[in-house]
Coordinates of C-alpha atoms in Angstrom, one line a residue:
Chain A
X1 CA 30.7 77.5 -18.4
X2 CA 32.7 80.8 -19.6
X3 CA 31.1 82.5 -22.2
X4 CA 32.9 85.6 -24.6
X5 CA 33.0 89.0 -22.6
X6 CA 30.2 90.9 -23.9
X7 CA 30.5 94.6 -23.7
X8 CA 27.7 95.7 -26.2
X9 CA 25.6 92.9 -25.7
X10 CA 26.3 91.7 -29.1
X11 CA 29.0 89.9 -29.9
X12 CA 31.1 92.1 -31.8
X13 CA 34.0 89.8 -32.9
X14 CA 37.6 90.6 -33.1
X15 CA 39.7 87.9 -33.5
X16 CA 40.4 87.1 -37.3
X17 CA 38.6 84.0 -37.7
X18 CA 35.8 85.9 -36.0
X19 CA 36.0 88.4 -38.6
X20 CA 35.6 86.2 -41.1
X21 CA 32.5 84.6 -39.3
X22 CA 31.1 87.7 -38.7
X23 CA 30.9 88.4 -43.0
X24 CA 28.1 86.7 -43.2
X25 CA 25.2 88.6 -43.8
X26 CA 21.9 88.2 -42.2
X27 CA 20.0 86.5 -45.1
X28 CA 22.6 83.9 -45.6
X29 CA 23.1 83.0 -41.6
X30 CA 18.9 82.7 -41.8
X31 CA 19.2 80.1 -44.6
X32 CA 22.3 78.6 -43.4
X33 CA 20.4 77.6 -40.3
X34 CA 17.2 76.7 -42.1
X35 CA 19.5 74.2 -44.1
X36 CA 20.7 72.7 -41.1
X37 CA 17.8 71.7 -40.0
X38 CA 15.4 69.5 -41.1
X39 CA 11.9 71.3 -40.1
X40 CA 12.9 74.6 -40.1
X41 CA 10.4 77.7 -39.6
X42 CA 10.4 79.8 -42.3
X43 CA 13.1 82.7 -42.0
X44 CA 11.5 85.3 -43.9
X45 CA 8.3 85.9 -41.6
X46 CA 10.6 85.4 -38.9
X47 CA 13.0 87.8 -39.5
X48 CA 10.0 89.9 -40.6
X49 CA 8.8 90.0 -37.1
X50 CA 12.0 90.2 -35.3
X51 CA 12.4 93.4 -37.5
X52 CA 15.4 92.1 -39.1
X53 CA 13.4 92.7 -43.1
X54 CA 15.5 95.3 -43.8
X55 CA 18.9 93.9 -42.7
X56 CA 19.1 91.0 -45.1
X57 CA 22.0 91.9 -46.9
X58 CA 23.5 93.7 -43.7
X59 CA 26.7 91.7 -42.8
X60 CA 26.4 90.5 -38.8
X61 CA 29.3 92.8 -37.9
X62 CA 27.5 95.8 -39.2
X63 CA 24.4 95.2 -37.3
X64 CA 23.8 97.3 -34.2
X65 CA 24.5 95.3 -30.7
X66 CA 20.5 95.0 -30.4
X67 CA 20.1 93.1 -34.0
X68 CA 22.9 91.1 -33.7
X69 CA 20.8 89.6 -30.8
X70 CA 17.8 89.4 -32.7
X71 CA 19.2 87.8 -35.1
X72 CA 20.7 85.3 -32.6
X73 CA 17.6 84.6 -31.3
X74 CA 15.9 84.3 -34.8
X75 CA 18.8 81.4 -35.8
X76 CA 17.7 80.0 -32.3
X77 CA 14.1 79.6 -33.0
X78 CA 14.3 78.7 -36.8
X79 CA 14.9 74.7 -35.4
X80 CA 11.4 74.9 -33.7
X81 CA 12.8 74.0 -30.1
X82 CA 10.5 73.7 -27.5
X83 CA 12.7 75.4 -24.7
X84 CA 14.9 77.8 -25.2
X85 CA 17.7 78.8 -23.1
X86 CA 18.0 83.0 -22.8
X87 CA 21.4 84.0 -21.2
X88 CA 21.9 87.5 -20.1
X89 CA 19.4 88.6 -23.4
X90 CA 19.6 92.2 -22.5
X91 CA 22.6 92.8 -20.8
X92 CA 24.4 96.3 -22.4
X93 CA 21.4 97.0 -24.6
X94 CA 19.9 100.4 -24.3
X95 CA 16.5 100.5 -22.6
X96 CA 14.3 100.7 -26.3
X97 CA 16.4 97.5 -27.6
X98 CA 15.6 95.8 -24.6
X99 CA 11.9 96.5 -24.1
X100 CA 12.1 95.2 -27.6
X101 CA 13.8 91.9 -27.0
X102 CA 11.4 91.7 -24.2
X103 CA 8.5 91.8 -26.4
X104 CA 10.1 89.5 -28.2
X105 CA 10.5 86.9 -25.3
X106 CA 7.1 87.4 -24.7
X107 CA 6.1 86.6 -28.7
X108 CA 8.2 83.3 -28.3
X109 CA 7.0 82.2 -24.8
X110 CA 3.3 82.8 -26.4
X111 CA 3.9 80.3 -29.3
X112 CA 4.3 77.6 -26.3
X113 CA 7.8 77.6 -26.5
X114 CA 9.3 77.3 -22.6
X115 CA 11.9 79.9 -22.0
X116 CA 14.4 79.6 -19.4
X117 CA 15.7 83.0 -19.0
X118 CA 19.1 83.7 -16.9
X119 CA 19.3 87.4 -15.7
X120 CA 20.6 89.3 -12.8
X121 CA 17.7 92.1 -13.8
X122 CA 14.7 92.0 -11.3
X123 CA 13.1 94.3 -13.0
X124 CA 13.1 92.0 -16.1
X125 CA 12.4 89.1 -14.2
X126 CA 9.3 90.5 -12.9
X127 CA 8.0 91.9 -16.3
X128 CA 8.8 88.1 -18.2
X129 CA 8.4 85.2 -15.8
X130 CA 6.3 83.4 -14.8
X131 CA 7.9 81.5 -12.5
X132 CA 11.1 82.7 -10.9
X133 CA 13.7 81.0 -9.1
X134 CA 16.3 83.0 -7.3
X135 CA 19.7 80.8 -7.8
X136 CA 22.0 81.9 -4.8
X137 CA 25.8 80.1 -4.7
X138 CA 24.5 77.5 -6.6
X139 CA 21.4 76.8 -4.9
X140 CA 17.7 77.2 -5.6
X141 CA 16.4 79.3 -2.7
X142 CA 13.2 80.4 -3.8
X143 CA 11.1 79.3 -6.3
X144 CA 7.6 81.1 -7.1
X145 CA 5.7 83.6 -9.1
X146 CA 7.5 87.2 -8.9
X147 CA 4.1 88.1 -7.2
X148 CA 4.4 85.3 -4.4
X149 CA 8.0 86.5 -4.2
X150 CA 7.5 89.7 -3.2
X151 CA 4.9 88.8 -0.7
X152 CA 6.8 86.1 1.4
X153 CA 9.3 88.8 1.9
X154 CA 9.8 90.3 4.9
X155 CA 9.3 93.5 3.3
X156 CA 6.4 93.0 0.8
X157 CA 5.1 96.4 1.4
X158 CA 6.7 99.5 1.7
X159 CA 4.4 102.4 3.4
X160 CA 5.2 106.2 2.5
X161 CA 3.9 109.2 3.9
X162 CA 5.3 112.6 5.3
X163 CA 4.6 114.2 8.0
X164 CA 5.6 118.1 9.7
X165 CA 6.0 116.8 13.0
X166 CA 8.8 114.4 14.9
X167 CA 6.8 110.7 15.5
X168 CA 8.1 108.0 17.5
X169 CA 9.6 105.5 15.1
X170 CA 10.4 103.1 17.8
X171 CA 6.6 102.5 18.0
X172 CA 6.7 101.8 14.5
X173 CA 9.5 99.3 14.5
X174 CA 7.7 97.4 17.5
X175 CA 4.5 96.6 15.1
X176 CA 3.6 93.5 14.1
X177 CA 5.3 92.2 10.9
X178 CA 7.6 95.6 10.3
X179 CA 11.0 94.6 9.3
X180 CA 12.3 98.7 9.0
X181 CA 11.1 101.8 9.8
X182 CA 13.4 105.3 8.8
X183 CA 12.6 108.9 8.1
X184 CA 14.3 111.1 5.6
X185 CA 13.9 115.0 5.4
X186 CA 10.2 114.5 6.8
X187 CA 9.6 111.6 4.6
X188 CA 8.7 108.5 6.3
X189 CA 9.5 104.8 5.3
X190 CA 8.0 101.5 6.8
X191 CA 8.7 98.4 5.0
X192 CA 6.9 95.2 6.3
X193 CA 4.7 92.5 5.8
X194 CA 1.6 92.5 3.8
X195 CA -1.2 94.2 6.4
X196 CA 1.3 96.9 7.8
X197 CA -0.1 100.1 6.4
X198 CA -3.0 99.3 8.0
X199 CA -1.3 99.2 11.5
X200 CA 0.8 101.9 10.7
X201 CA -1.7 104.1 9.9
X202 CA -3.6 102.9 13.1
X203 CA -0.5 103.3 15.1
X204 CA -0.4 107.1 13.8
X205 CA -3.7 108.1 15.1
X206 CA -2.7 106.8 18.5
X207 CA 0.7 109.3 18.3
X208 CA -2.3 111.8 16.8
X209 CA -0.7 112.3 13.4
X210 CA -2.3 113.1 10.7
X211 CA 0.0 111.2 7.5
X212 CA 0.2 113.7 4.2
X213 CA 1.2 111.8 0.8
X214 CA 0.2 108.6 2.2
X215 CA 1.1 105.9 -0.3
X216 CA 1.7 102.0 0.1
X217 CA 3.6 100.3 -2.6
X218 CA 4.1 96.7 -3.5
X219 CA 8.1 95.5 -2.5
X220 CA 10.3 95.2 -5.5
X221 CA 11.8 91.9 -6.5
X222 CA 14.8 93.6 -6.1
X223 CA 13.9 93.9 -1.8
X224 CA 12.9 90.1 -2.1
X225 CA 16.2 88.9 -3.5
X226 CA 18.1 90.8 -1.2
X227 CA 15.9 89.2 1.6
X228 CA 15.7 85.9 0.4
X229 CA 19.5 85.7 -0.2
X230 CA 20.8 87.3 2.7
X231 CA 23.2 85.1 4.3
X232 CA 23.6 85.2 8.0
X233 CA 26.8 84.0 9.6
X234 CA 25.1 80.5 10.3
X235 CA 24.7 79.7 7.0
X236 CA 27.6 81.0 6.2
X237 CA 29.0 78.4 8.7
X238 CA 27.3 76.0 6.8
X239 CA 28.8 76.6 3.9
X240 CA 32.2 76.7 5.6
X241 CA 30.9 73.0 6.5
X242 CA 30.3 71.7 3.4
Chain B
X1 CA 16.8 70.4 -49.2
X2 CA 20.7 70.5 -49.2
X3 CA 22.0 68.5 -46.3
X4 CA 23.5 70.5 -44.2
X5 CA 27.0 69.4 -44.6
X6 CA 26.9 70.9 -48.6
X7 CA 25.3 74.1 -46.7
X8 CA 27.7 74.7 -44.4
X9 CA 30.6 74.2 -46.9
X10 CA 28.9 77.0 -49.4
X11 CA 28.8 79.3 -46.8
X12 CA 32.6 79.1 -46.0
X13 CA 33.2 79.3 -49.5
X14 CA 31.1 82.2 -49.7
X15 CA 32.9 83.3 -46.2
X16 CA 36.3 82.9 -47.6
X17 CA 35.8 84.6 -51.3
X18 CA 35.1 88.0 -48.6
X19 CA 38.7 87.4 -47.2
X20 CA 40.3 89.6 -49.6
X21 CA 43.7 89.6 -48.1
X22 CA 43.6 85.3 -47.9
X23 CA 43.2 84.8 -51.2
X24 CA 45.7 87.5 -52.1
X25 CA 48.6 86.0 -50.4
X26 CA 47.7 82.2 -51.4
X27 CA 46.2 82.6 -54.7
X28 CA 48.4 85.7 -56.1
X29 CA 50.9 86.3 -54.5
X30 CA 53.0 83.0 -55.1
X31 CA 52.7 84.0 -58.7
X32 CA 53.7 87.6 -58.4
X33 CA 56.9 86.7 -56.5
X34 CA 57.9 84.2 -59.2
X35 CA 57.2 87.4 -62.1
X36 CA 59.3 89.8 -59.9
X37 CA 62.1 86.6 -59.4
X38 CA 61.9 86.1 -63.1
X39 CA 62.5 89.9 -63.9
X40 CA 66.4 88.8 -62.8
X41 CA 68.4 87.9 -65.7
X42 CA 70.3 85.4 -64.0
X43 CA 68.0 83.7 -62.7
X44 CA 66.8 82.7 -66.3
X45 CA 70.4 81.0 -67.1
X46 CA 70.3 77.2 -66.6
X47 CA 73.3 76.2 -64.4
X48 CA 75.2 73.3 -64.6
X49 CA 74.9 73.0 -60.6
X50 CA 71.4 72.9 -60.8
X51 CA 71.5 70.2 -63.3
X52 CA 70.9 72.4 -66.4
X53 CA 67.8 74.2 -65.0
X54 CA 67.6 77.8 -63.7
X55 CA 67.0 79.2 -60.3
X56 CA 63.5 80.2 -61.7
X57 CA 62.7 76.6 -62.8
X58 CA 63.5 75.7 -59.3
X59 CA 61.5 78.4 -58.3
X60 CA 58.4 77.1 -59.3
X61 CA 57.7 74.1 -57.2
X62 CA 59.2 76.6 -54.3
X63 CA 56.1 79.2 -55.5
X64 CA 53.6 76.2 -55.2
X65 CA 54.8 75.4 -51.7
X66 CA 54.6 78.8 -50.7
X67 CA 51.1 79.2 -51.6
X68 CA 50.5 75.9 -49.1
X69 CA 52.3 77.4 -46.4
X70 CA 50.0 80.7 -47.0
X71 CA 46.9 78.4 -46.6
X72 CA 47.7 75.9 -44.1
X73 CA 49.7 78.1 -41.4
X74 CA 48.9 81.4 -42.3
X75 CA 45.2 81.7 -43.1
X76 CA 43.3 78.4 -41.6
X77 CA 44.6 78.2 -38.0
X78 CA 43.3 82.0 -37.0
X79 CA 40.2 81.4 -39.1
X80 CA 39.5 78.3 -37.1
X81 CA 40.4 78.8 -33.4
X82 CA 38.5 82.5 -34.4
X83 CA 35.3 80.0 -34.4
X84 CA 36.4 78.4 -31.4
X85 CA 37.1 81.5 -29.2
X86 CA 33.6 83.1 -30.6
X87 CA 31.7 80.5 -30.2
X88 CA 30.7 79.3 -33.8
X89 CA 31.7 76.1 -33.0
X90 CA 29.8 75.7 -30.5
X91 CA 26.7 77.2 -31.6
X92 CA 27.0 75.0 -34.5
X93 CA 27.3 72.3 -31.9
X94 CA 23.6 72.9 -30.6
X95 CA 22.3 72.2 -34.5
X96 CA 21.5 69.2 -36.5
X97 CA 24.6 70.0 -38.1
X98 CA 28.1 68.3 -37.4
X99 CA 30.6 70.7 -36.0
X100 CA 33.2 68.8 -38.4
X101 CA 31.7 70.0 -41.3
X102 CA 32.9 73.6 -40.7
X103 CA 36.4 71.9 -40.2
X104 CA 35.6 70.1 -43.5
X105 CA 34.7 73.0 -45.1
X106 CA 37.9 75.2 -44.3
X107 CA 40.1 72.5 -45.4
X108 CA 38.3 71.8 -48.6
X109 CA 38.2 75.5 -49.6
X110 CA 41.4 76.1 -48.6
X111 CA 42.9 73.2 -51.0
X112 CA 40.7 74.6 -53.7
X113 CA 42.3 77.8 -53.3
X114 CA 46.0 76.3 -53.1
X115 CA 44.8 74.5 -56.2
X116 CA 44.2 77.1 -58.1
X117 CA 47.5 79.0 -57.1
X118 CA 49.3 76.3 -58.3
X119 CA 47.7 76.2 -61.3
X120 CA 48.1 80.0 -61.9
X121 CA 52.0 79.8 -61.0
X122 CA 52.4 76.4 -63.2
X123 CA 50.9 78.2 -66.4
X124 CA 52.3 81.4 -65.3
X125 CA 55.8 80.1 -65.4
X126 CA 55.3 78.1 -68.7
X127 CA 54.1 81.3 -70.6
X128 CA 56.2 83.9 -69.1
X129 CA 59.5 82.5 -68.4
X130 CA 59.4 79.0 -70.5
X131 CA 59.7 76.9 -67.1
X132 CA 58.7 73.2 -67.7
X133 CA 55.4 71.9 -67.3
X134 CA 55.5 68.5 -64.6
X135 CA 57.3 65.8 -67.0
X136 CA 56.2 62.9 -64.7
X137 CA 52.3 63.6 -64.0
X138 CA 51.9 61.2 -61.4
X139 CA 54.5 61.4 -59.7
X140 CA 53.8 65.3 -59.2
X141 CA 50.4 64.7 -58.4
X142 CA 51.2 62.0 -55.9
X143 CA 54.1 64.7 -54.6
X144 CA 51.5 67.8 -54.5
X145 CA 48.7 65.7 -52.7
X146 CA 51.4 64.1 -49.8
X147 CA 52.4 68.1 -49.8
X148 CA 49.0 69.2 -49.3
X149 CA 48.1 66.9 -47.0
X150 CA 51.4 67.5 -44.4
X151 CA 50.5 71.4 -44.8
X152 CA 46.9 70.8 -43.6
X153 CA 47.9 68.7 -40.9
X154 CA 50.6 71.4 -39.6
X155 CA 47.9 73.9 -39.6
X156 CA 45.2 71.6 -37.7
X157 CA 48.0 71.2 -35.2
X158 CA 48.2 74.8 -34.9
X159 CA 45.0 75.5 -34.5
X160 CA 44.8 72.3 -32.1
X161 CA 47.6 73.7 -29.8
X162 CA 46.6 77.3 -30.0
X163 CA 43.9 77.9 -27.1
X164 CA 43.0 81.3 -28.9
X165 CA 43.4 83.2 -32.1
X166 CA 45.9 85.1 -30.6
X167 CA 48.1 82.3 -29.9
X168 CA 47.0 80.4 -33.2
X169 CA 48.6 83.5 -34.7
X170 CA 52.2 83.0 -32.7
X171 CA 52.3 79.9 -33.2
X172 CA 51.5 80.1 -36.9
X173 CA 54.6 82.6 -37.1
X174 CA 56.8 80.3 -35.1
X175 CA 56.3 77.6 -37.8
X176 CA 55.8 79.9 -40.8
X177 CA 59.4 81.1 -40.8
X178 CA 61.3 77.7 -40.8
X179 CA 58.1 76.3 -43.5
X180 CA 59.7 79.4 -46.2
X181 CA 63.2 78.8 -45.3
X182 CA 63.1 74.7 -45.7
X183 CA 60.3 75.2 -48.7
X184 CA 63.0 77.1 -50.4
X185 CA 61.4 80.2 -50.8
X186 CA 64.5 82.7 -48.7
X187 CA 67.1 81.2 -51.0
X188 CA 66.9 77.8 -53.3
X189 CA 67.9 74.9 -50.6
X190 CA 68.1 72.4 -53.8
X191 CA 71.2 74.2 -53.9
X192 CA 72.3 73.5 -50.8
X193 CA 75.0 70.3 -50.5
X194 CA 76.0 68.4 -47.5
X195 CA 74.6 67.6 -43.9
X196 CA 72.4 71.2 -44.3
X197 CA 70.7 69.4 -47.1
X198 CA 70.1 66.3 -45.5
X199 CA 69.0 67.7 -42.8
X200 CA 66.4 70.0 -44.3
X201 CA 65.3 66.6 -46.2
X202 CA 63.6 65.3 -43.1
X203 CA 61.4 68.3 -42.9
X204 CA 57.9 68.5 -44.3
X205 CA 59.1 71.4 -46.9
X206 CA 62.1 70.1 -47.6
X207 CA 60.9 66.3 -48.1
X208 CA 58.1 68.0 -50.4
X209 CA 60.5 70.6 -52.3
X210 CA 62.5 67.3 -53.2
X211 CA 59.8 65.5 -54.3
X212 CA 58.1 68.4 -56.8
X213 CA 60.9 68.7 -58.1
X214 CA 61.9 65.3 -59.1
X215 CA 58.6 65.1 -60.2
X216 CA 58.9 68.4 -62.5
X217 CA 61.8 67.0 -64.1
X218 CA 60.5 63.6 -65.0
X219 CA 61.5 61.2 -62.3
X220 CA 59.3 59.6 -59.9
X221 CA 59.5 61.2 -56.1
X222 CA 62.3 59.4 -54.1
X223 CA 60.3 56.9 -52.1
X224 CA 62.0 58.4 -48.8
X225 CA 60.7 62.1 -49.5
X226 CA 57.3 60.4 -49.9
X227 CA 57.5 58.7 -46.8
X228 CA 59.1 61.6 -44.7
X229 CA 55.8 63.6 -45.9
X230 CA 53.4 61.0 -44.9
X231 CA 55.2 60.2 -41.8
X232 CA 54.8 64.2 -40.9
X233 CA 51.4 63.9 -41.9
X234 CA 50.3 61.1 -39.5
X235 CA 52.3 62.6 -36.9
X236 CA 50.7 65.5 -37.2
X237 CA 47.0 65.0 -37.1
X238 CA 47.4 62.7 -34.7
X239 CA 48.6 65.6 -32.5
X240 CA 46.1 67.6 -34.1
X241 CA 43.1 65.3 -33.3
X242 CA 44.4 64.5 -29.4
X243 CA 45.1 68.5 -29.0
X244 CA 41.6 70.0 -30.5
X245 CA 39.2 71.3 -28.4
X246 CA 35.9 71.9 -29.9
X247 CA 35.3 75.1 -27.1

């Protein structure tokens, strides 16, 4: 399905009939909608909490890219649905607009509607969902919390320390469950399974050195996805099967 | 509760009273261009190859074409294929409410607005320029409707063809240019003689410029202007209903 190019993440029309869509003012698309359907939430709390109160009279192409998607997603819960679909919600809105529209995801999700939301952020992924699954050419290749995600990747945690002398990062790499160790101006990275600080940091004592600025971070989604949708040349092979 | 149909249609009402520049060119602008024709002595005289009316008599039922053509081709296939290419359509789609009561909606308020442009230049003519009111009511009427009805159906072909607003717009021109010339409205065709006049006859302008104006001056519409109108007509939204895509 091809949807309209969205560079502001509103839909700022310009073809003429668009023009004349986009004339209608906020108030009137609300009861439009509400007309249209036959149990319709009430607009004005509604728009109240999407803070859309003082845009009433505000014709839709004068509204900012962030309240033109409010507003969408206002006209899209006004019918009560029980799912909605969210496509690309955030896309080209500056980070305030879009920690809004996440707390408005959030707000929805909590009045038991289910959301299905389609992004290509991680980081919004792992802030929303509850479930996540990662779609790779056209397949479902993982499907879990964003927590059980990051752990069944290979790099779940990521170790950093520094340190003023040269170590042996071969001996890292040869632990159990590391997937990459590399050192950058004196800072030191290990990313591995869940469990390899500890080894790392028992590997280090062997070496005898002492780790400065030790720190060990949970992987990103971001790590996960890459992992989880790396394709090898077999299964690119596959494909070239299919 | 208004069903949503009657909701839909006030807001393209409401939509369309906001498109200043529509409603200039289909409700004034028919009647301005019969004032500044009327301004011209000559074309006050009654000639005897016009069969004792003046070019401004003829001009009249020209005017009330014109104002069609402004509607049908000009102004309804952008607006339309604007809500196909940006998704109203669509959106509307995912409601209780039928998709083809937006398409409704533009065609009734667009024949609302031709309407009252014809009404304007009819009255306009009468008290300005003394041009005759219809003599033979029901035969205009049946005339204007067959007239109305063609010029919808060449503009839901347009916007049927067109895959974008763009194109409606191109294609909208394409047409719009032979519409004036066989409505009448470069030079009077009426006056036209010969194969050129016969020919312009089996158009949808030219069958419906006949037909007004037999109608103005008493006589019931030839049955074969009638029937060239209606046969466009059908032609034409069948076309249009094959052709349309709703995204």
């Amino acid at each position: 399905m091809d949807r309209p190019r969205r560079s502001d993440g509103g839909a700022r029309r310009t073809a003429p009939g668009g023009e004349a869509a986009a004339r209608i003012t906020v108030q009137e698309a609300l009861e439009l909608w509400s007309a249209i359907h036959p149990d319709p939430e009430p607009w004005a709390p509604l728009a109240e909490r999407l803070g859309l109160g003082a845009n009433l009279r505000q014709r839709f192409e004068n509204l900012s890219g962030g309240q033109q998607q409010r507003l969408s997603i206002a006209l899209a819960l006004i019918g009560r649905p029980r799912v909605v679909v969210l496509d690309e919600l955030t896309t080209g809105l500056d980070p305030r607009a879009r920690r809004e529209v996440w707390d408005l995801v959030r707000d929805v999700r909590d009045r038991g509607v289910t959301v299905l939301l389609v992004t290509h952020s991680m980081e919004e992924a792992q802030t929303l969902c509850d479930r996540i699954a990662i779609v790779d050419a056209g397949r479902i290749r993982a499907l879990d919390t964003p927590a059980g995600l990051i752990d069944s990747a290979s790099a779940a945690t990521i170790t950093t320390f520094e340190t003023s002398v040269a170590i042996d990062l071969a001996a890292l790499r040869e632990l159990d469950g590391v997937t990459a160790a590399r050192s950058e101006n004196g800072t030191v990275t290990v990313e591995g399974a869940e469990g390899v600080a500890l080894a790392v940091v028992e590997a280090l004592r062997t070496q005898g050195v002492a780790p400065q600025r030790l720190r060990v971070a949970a992987g990103s989604l971001d790590a996960a996805y890459l992992d989880l949708t790396d394709t090898s040349p077999e299964t690119d092979a596959m494909e070239a099967l299919r | 509760m208004t069903s949503p149909t009657v909701a839909v249609i006030r807001t393209e009402s409401r939509l369309f009273a906001r498109e200043r520049l529509s409603l200039f060119w289909i409700v004034l602008f028919p009647s301005l261009l019969l004032g500044v024709l009327g301004l011209i002595p000559s074309f006050r005289e009654s000639s005897t190859d016009l069969g004792g009316r003046s070019l401004i008599d003829i001009y009249v039922p020209v005017t009330v074409l014109l104002s069609m053509i402004m509607a049908a081709i000009m102004t309804m296939p952008p607006t339309l294929t604007g809500y196909r290419e940006s998704g109203v359509l669509r959106r509307l789609g995912t409601t209780p409410a039928r998709p083809a009561s937006i398409l409704l909606g533009q065609v009734l308020v667009h024949a609302v607005a031709v309407a009252a442009s014809s009404v304007i230049v009819i009255v306009f003519g009468r008290v300005a320029f003394g041009t005759p009111l219809p003599e033979s009511i029901v035969g205009y009427v049946v005339a204007y409707v067959l007239a109305l009805a063609v010029s919808l159906g060449i503009g839901a072909a347009i916007t049927a063809v067109s895959p974008n607003a763009k194109t409606g717009q191109v294609v909208g021109m394409v047409v719009f240019f032979p519409s004036m010339f066989t409505a009448g409205v470069y030079f009077p065709v009426e006056a036209l003689g010969g194969t050129a006049r016969d020919i312009i006859s089996f158009t949808p302008y030219g069958a419906a410029s006949n037909a007004l104006n037999d109608a103005a001056g008493g006589a019931f519409p030839h049955l074969v202007d009638l029937a060239v109108m209606g046969g466009w007509a059908v032609g034409l939204y069948l076309i249009a209903v094959r052709a349309f895509r709703w995204e």
